[in-house]
Structure formats: C-alpha cells, structure tokens
PDB file of C-alpha atoms in Angstrom:
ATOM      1  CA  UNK A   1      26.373  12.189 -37.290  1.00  0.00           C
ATOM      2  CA  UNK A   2      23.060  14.501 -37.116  1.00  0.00           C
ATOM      3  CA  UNK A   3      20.207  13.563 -38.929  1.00  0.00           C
ATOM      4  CA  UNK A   4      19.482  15.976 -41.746  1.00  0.00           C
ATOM      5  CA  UNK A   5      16.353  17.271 -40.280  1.00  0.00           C
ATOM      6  CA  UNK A   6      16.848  16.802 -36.201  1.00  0.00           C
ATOM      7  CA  UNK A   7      18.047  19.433 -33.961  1.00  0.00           C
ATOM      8  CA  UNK A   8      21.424  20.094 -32.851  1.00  0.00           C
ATOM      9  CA  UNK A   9      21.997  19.196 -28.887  1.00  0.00           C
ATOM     10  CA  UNK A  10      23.048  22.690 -28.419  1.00  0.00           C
ATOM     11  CA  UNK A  11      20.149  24.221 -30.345  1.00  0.00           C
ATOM     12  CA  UNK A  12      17.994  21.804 -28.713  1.00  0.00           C
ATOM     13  CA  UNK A  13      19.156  23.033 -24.940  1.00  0.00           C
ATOM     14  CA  UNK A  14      18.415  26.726 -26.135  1.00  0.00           C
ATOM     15  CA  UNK A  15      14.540  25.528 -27.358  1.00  0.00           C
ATOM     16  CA  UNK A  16      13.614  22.855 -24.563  1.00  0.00           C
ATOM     17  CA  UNK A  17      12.611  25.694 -22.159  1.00  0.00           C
ATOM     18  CA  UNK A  18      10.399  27.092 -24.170  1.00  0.00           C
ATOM     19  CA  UNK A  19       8.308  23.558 -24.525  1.00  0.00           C
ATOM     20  CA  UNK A  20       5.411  22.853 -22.432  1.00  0.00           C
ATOM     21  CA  UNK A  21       4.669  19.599 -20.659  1.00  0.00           C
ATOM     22  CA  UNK A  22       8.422  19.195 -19.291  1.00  0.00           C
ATOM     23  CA  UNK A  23       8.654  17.415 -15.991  1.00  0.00           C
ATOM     24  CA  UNK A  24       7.507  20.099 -13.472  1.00  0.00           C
ATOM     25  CA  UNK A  25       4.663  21.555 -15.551  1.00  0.00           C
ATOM     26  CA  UNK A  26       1.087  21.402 -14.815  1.00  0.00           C
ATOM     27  CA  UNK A  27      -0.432  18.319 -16.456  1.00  0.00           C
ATOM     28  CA  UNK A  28       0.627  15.218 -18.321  1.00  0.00           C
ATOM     29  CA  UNK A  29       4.376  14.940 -18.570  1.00  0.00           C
ATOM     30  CA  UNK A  30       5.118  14.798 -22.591  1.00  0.00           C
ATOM     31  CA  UNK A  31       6.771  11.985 -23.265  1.00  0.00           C
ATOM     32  CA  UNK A  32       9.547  13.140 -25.804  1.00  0.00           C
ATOM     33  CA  UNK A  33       9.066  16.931 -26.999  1.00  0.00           C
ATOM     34  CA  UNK A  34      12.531  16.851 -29.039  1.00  0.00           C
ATOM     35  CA  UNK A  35      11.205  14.163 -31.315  1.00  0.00           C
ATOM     36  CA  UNK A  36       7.727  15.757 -31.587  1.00  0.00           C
ATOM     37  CA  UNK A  37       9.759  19.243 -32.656  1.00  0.00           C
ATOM     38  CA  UNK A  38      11.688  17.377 -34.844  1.00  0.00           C
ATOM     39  CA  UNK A  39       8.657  15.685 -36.541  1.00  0.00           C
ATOM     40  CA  UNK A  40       6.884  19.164 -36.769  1.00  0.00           C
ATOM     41  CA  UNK A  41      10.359  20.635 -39.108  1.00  0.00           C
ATOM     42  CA  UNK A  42      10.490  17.242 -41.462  1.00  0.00           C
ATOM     43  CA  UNK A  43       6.971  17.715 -42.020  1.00  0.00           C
ATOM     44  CA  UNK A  44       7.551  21.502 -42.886  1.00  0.00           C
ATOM     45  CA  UNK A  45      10.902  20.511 -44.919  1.00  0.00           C
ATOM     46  CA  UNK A  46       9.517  17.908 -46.612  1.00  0.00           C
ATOM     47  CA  UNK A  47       5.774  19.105 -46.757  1.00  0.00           C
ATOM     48  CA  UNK A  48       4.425  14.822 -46.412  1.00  0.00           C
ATOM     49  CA  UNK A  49       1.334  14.296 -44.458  1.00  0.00           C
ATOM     50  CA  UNK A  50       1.326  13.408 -41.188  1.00  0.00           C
ATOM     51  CA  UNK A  51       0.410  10.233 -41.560  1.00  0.00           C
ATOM     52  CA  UNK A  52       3.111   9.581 -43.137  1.00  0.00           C
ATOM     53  CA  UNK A  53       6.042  10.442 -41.235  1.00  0.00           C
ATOM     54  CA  UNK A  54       8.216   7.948 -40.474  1.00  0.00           C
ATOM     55  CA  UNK A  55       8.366   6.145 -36.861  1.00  0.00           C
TER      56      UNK A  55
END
C-alpha cells in the first residue's frame, strides 16, 4: 500500500538521478534522499512546519 504522500518506486527511479549526494558524488553521501523528497511534498501538501513533521 503507498503512503498517501510518498513517491511511487517507479516515479522514484525516474527522480533519484537528478538528487545530489548519491553514492559516487563529491562530498558527504546523503543518507536517505527519498525520505528527505518525500518530507519536502508532505510539507508542501499539508503546509505544517517543519518542525513538525512526523519521524
């Protein structure tokens, strides 16, 4: 079942190039850029703080 506000796998595979700090990039290694673009749309869907998003 998909969450209401995460990213399809195959929409996700289309986007994750486009992300910096993926293994192989210059600098720190993020440590999970799918859940950080997924916190960026709730907050834009939901319009909450950040400090309130959920863990």
């Amino acid at each position: 079942m998909l969450k209401r506000h995460a990213l399809s796998d195959e929409l996700w595979k289309r986007f994750e190039p486009l992300c910096s700090g993926k293994a192989g990039d210059p600098g720190r290694t993020a440590a999970d850029n799918r859940l950080f673009v997924e916190g960026v749309i709730f907050v834009l869907k939901t319009g909450i703080s950040w400090t309130d998003l959920p863990e």
